[in-house]
Amino acid sequence: MLADQRIKWKVIVISACFSGGFRRAPQGRHTLVITAADAFHSSFGCSYDSDYTWFSEALYDEALRESFSFAEAFDAAKKR
């Protein structure tokens, strides 16, 4: 779907338990895929009553307020 839209630069964030298990995630020079967990673990803070996973909160509500770089924000969120 994204390829059909001819969007060159893509950042895809999947914040869910076991989100690293998406095998067919878009790949390429101009695509960044960020997941909250690997394929074998749940994401901390993942529950029905949560608005965000702990990773989402660290990325969106904290790290991206401090940086315009997704790569830098991801590294900061991983540490948090």
Tab-separated table of N, CA and C in Angstrom:
chain	number	residue	atom	x	y	z
A	1	MET	N	0.815	-1.182	0.000
A	1	MET	CA	0.000	0.000	0.000
A	1	MET	C	0.866	1.257	0.000
A	2	LEU	N	1.915	1.269	0.812
A	2	LEU	CA	2.793	2.440	0.847
A	2	LEU	C	3.550	2.605	-0.464
A	3	ALA	N	3.976	1.502	-1.039
A	3	ALA	CA	4.695	1.580	-2.313
A	3	ALA	C	3.795	2.146	-3.401
A	4	ASP	N	2.525	1.791	-3.377
A	4	ASP	CA	1.580	2.298	-4.377
A	4	ASP	C	1.390	3.802	-4.271
A	5	GLN	N	1.598	4.358	-3.097
A	5	GLN	CA	1.429	5.795	-2.886
A	5	GLN	C	2.661	6.587	-3.299
A	6	ARG	N	3.720	5.896	-3.622
A	6	ARG	CA	4.988	6.507	-4.047
A	6	ARG	C	5.556	7.458	-3.000
A	7	ILE	N	5.405	7.075	-1.754
A	7	ILE	CA	5.993	7.836	-0.661
A	7	ILE	C	7.442	7.397	-0.543
A	8	LYS	N	8.369	8.321	-0.724
A	8	LYS	CA	9.783	7.958	-0.739
A	8	LYS	C	10.299	7.661	0.669
A	9	TRP	N	10.147	8.581	1.593
A	9	TRP	CA	10.683	8.437	2.938
A	9	TRP	C	9.580	7.934	3.865
A	10	LYS	N	9.831	6.799	4.528
A	10	LYS	CA	8.826	6.197	5.392
A	10	LYS	C	9.408	5.860	6.756
A	11	VAL	N	8.651	6.166	7.802
A	11	VAL	CA	8.968	5.735	9.162
A	11	VAL	C	7.732	4.998	9.660
A	12	ILE	N	7.903	3.742	9.983
A	12	ILE	CA	6.799	2.909	10.446
A	12	ILE	C	7.120	2.487	11.873
A	13	VAL	N	6.238	2.830	12.805
A	13	VAL	CA	6.420	2.469	14.205
A	13	VAL	C	5.318	1.495	14.582
A	14	ILE	N	5.719	0.325	15.051
A	14	ILE	CA	4.763	-0.693	15.481
A	14	ILE	C	4.978	-0.896	16.974
A	15	SER	N	4.043	-0.393	17.755
A	15	SER	CA	4.162	-0.480	19.201
A	15	SER	C	3.155	-1.492	19.711
A	16	ALA	N	3.606	-2.723	19.805
A	16	ALA	CA	2.737	-3.808	20.245
A	16	ALA	C	3.610	-4.951	20.742
A	17	CYS	N	3.007	-5.833	21.496
A	17	CYS	CA	3.736	-7.013	21.934
A	17	CYS	C	4.124	-7.861	20.727
A	18	PHE	N	5.313	-8.408	20.772
A	18	PHE	CA	5.828	-9.285	19.713
A	18	PHE	C	5.863	-8.592	18.347
A	19	SER	N	5.939	-7.279	18.328
A	19	SER	CA	5.861	-6.515	17.083
A	19	SER	C	7.051	-6.745	16.154
A	20	GLY	N	8.150	-7.236	16.669
A	20	GLY	CA	9.289	-7.541	15.820
A	20	GLY	C	9.074	-8.778	14.969
A	21	GLY	N	7.950	-9.441	15.140
A	21	GLY	CA	7.654	-10.651	14.383
A	21	GLY	C	7.032	-10.399	13.026
A	22	PHE	N	6.808	-9.139	12.677
A	22	PHE	CA	6.258	-8.850	11.363
A	22	PHE	C	7.320	-9.150	10.315
A	23	ARG	N	7.190	-10.234	9.637
A	23	ARG	CA	8.209	-10.684	8.693
A	23	ARG	C	8.184	-9.907	7.385
A	24	ARG	N	7.057	-9.373	7.023
A	24	ARG	CA	6.954	-8.722	5.736
A	24	ARG	C	6.958	-7.201	5.890
A	25	ALA	N	7.674	-6.711	6.876
A	25	ALA	CA	7.757	-5.256	7.053
A	25	ALA	C	8.459	-4.640	5.848
A	26	PRO	N	8.000	-3.487	5.409
A	26	PRO	CA	8.650	-2.818	4.273
A	26	PRO	C	10.124	-2.571	4.569
A	27	GLN	N	10.923	-2.762	3.576
A	27	GLN	CA	12.351	-2.551	3.733
A	27	GLN	C	12.865	-1.709	2.583
A	28	GLY	N	13.996	-1.095	2.801
A	28	GLY	CA	14.606	-0.318	1.737
A	28	GLY	C	15.432	0.823	2.300
A	29	ARG	N	16.147	1.484	1.413
A	29	ARG	CA	17.033	2.586	1.810
A	29	ARG	C	16.299	3.731	2.462
A	30	HIS	N	15.066	3.944	2.105
A	30	HIS	CA	14.326	5.102	2.579
A	30	HIS	C	13.220	4.741	3.564
A	31	THR	N	13.347	3.563	4.185
A	31	THR	CA	12.322	3.098	5.112
A	31	THR	C	12.953	2.733	6.441
A	32	LEU	N	12.391	3.280	7.513
A	32	LEU	CA	12.821	2.948	8.861
A	32	LEU	C	11.653	2.279	9.558
A	33	VAL	N	11.861	1.055	10.057
A	33	VAL	CA	10.831	0.332	10.794
A	33	VAL	C	11.300	0.202	12.234
A	34	ILE	N	10.485	0.716	13.163
A	34	ILE	CA	10.796	0.679	14.591
A	34	ILE	C	9.728	-0.164	15.273
A	35	THR	N	10.151	-1.141	16.082
A	35	THR	CA	9.193	-1.955	16.822
A	35	THR	C	9.450	-1.827	18.316
A	36	ALA	N	8.393	-2.007	19.094
A	36	ALA	CA	8.487	-1.875	20.546
A	36	ALA	C	9.086	-3.116	21.198
A	37	ALA	N	9.091	-4.207	20.487
A	37	ALA	CA	9.601	-5.465	21.046
A	37	ALA	C	10.130	-6.327	19.905
A	38	ASP	N	10.843	-7.375	20.257
A	38	ASP	CA	11.279	-8.303	19.215
A	38	ASP	C	10.169	-9.333	18.979
A	39	ALA	N	10.457	-10.330	18.217
A	39	ALA	CA	9.440	-11.320	17.860
A	39	ALA	C	9.102	-12.275	19.000
A	40	PHE	N	9.898	-12.274	20.065
A	40	PHE	CA	9.740	-13.282	21.112
A	40	PHE	C	9.345	-12.706	22.470
A	41	HIS	N	9.160	-11.386	22.556
A	41	HIS	CA	8.858	-10.766	23.844
A	41	HIS	C	7.685	-9.793	23.740
A	42	SER	N	6.979	-9.668	24.853
A	42	SER	CA	5.925	-8.656	24.898
A	42	SER	C	6.566	-7.302	25.181
A	43	SER	N	5.845	-6.257	24.870
A	43	SER	CA	6.326	-4.912	25.138
A	43	SER	C	5.882	-4.519	26.533
A	44	PHE	N	6.764	-3.927	27.315
A	44	PHE	CA	6.401	-3.507	28.663
A	44	PHE	C	5.278	-2.489	28.608
A	45	GLY	N	4.340	-2.605	29.523
A	45	GLY	CA	3.225	-1.673	29.569
A	45	GLY	C	2.126	-2.014	28.597
A	46	CYS	N	2.178	-3.192	28.026
A	46	CYS	CA	1.178	-3.608	27.034
A	46	CYS	C	0.011	-4.268	27.767
A	47	SER	N	-1.108	-3.534	27.884
A	47	SER	CA	-2.300	-4.100	28.511
A	47	SER	C	-3.531	-3.412	27.944
A	48	TYR	N	-4.671	-3.985	28.216
A	48	TYR	CA	-5.918	-3.442	27.667
A	48	TYR	C	-6.238	-2.052	28.197
A	49	ASP	N	-5.809	-1.745	29.405
A	49	ASP	CA	-6.144	-0.447	29.992
A	49	ASP	C	-5.061	0.611	29.777
A	50	SER	N	-4.017	0.296	29.021
A	50	SER	CA	-2.936	1.246	28.753
A	50	SER	C	-3.222	2.063	27.503
A	51	ASP	N	-2.962	3.355	27.570
A	51	ASP	CA	-3.050	4.188	26.372
A	51	ASP	C	-1.832	3.987	25.485
A	52	TYR	N	-0.681	3.775	26.108
A	52	TYR	CA	0.580	3.590	25.397
A	52	TYR	C	1.347	2.448	26.036
A	53	THR	N	2.210	1.812	25.262
A	53	THR	CA	3.205	0.933	25.862
A	53	THR	C	4.282	1.832	26.458
A	54	TRP	N	5.120	1.296	27.288
A	54	TRP	CA	6.198	2.114	27.865
A	54	TRP	C	7.106	2.634	26.761
A	55	PHE	N	7.300	1.819	25.728
A	55	PHE	CA	8.134	2.245	24.607
A	55	PHE	C	7.506	3.440	23.885
A	56	SER	N	6.209	3.363	23.598
A	56	SER	CA	5.533	4.468	22.912
A	56	SER	C	5.627	5.759	23.705
A	57	GLU	N	5.437	5.653	24.997
A	57	GLU	CA	5.542	6.847	25.837
A	57	GLU	C	6.959	7.416	25.786
A	58	ALA	N	7.955	6.541	25.871
A	58	ALA	CA	9.351	6.999	25.824
A	58	ALA	C	9.691	7.606	24.466
A	59	LEU	N	9.145	7.053	23.388
A	59	LEU	CA	9.439	7.561	22.051
A	59	LEU	C	8.658	8.835	21.743
A	60	TYR	N	7.336	8.748	21.815
A	60	TYR	CA	6.490	9.875	21.391
A	60	TYR	C	6.439	11.020	22.401
A	61	ASP	N	6.271	10.658	23.663
A	61	ASP	CA	6.033	11.696	24.662
A	61	ASP	C	7.315	12.259	25.256
A	62	GLU	N	8.429	11.581	25.046
A	62	GLU	CA	9.690	12.063	25.617
A	62	GLU	C	10.754	12.322	24.547
A	63	ALA	N	11.219	11.275	23.885
A	63	ALA	CA	12.387	11.392	23.007
A	63	ALA	C	12.148	12.277	21.780
A	64	LEU	N	10.975	12.176	21.158
A	64	LEU	CA	10.722	12.992	19.970
A	64	LEU	C	10.458	14.464	20.303
A	65	ARG	N	10.293	14.763	21.571
A	65	ARG	CA	10.205	16.164	21.995
A	65	ARG	C	11.600	16.800	22.051
A	66	GLU	N	12.623	15.939	22.115
A	66	GLU	CA	13.995	16.409	22.274
A	66	GLU	C	14.812	16.328	20.991
A	67	SER	N	14.320	15.615	19.982
A	67	SER	CA	15.104	15.404	18.760
A	67	SER	C	14.183	15.320	17.548
A	68	PHE	N	14.665	15.809	16.421
A	68	PHE	CA	13.950	15.664	15.166
A	68	PHE	C	14.405	14.417	14.410
A	69	SER	N	15.378	13.692	14.954
A	69	SER	CA	15.915	12.491	14.326
A	69	SER	C	15.216	11.257	14.897
A	70	PHE	N	14.583	10.472	14.033
A	70	PHE	CA	13.938	9.252	14.500
A	70	PHE	C	14.964	8.264	15.059
A	71	ALA	N	16.127	8.190	14.435
A	71	ALA	CA	17.166	7.269	14.910
A	71	ALA	C	17.640	7.668	16.309
A	72	GLU	N	17.878	8.951	16.537
A	72	GLU	CA	18.286	9.415	17.863
A	72	GLU	C	17.174	9.206	18.882
A	73	ALA	N	15.944	9.487	18.491
A	73	ALA	CA	14.813	9.305	19.402
A	73	ALA	C	14.639	7.829	19.757
A	74	PHE	N	14.823	6.931	18.783
A	74	PHE	CA	14.720	5.498	19.052
A	74	PHE	C	15.790	5.067	20.046
A	75	ASP	N	17.026	5.534	19.845
A	75	ASP	CA	18.093	5.164	20.776
A	75	ASP	C	17.782	5.666	22.188
A	76	ALA	N	17.258	6.882	22.309
A	76	ALA	CA	16.910	7.432	23.619
A	76	ALA	C	15.757	6.632	24.243
A	77	ALA	N	14.762	6.267	23.442
A	77	ALA	CA	13.621	5.498	23.955
A	77	ALA	C	14.059	4.107	24.416
A	78	LYS	N	14.983	3.482	23.693
A	78	LYS	CA	15.484	2.162	24.099
A	78	LYS	C	16.107	2.232	25.483
A	79	LYS	N	16.868	3.298	25.731
A	79	LYS	CA	17.541	3.442	27.019
A	79	LYS	C	16.547	3.668	28.156
A	80	ARG	N	15.475	4.404	27.860
A	80	ARG	CA	14.459	4.684	28.882
A	80	ARG	C	13.669	3.445	29.190
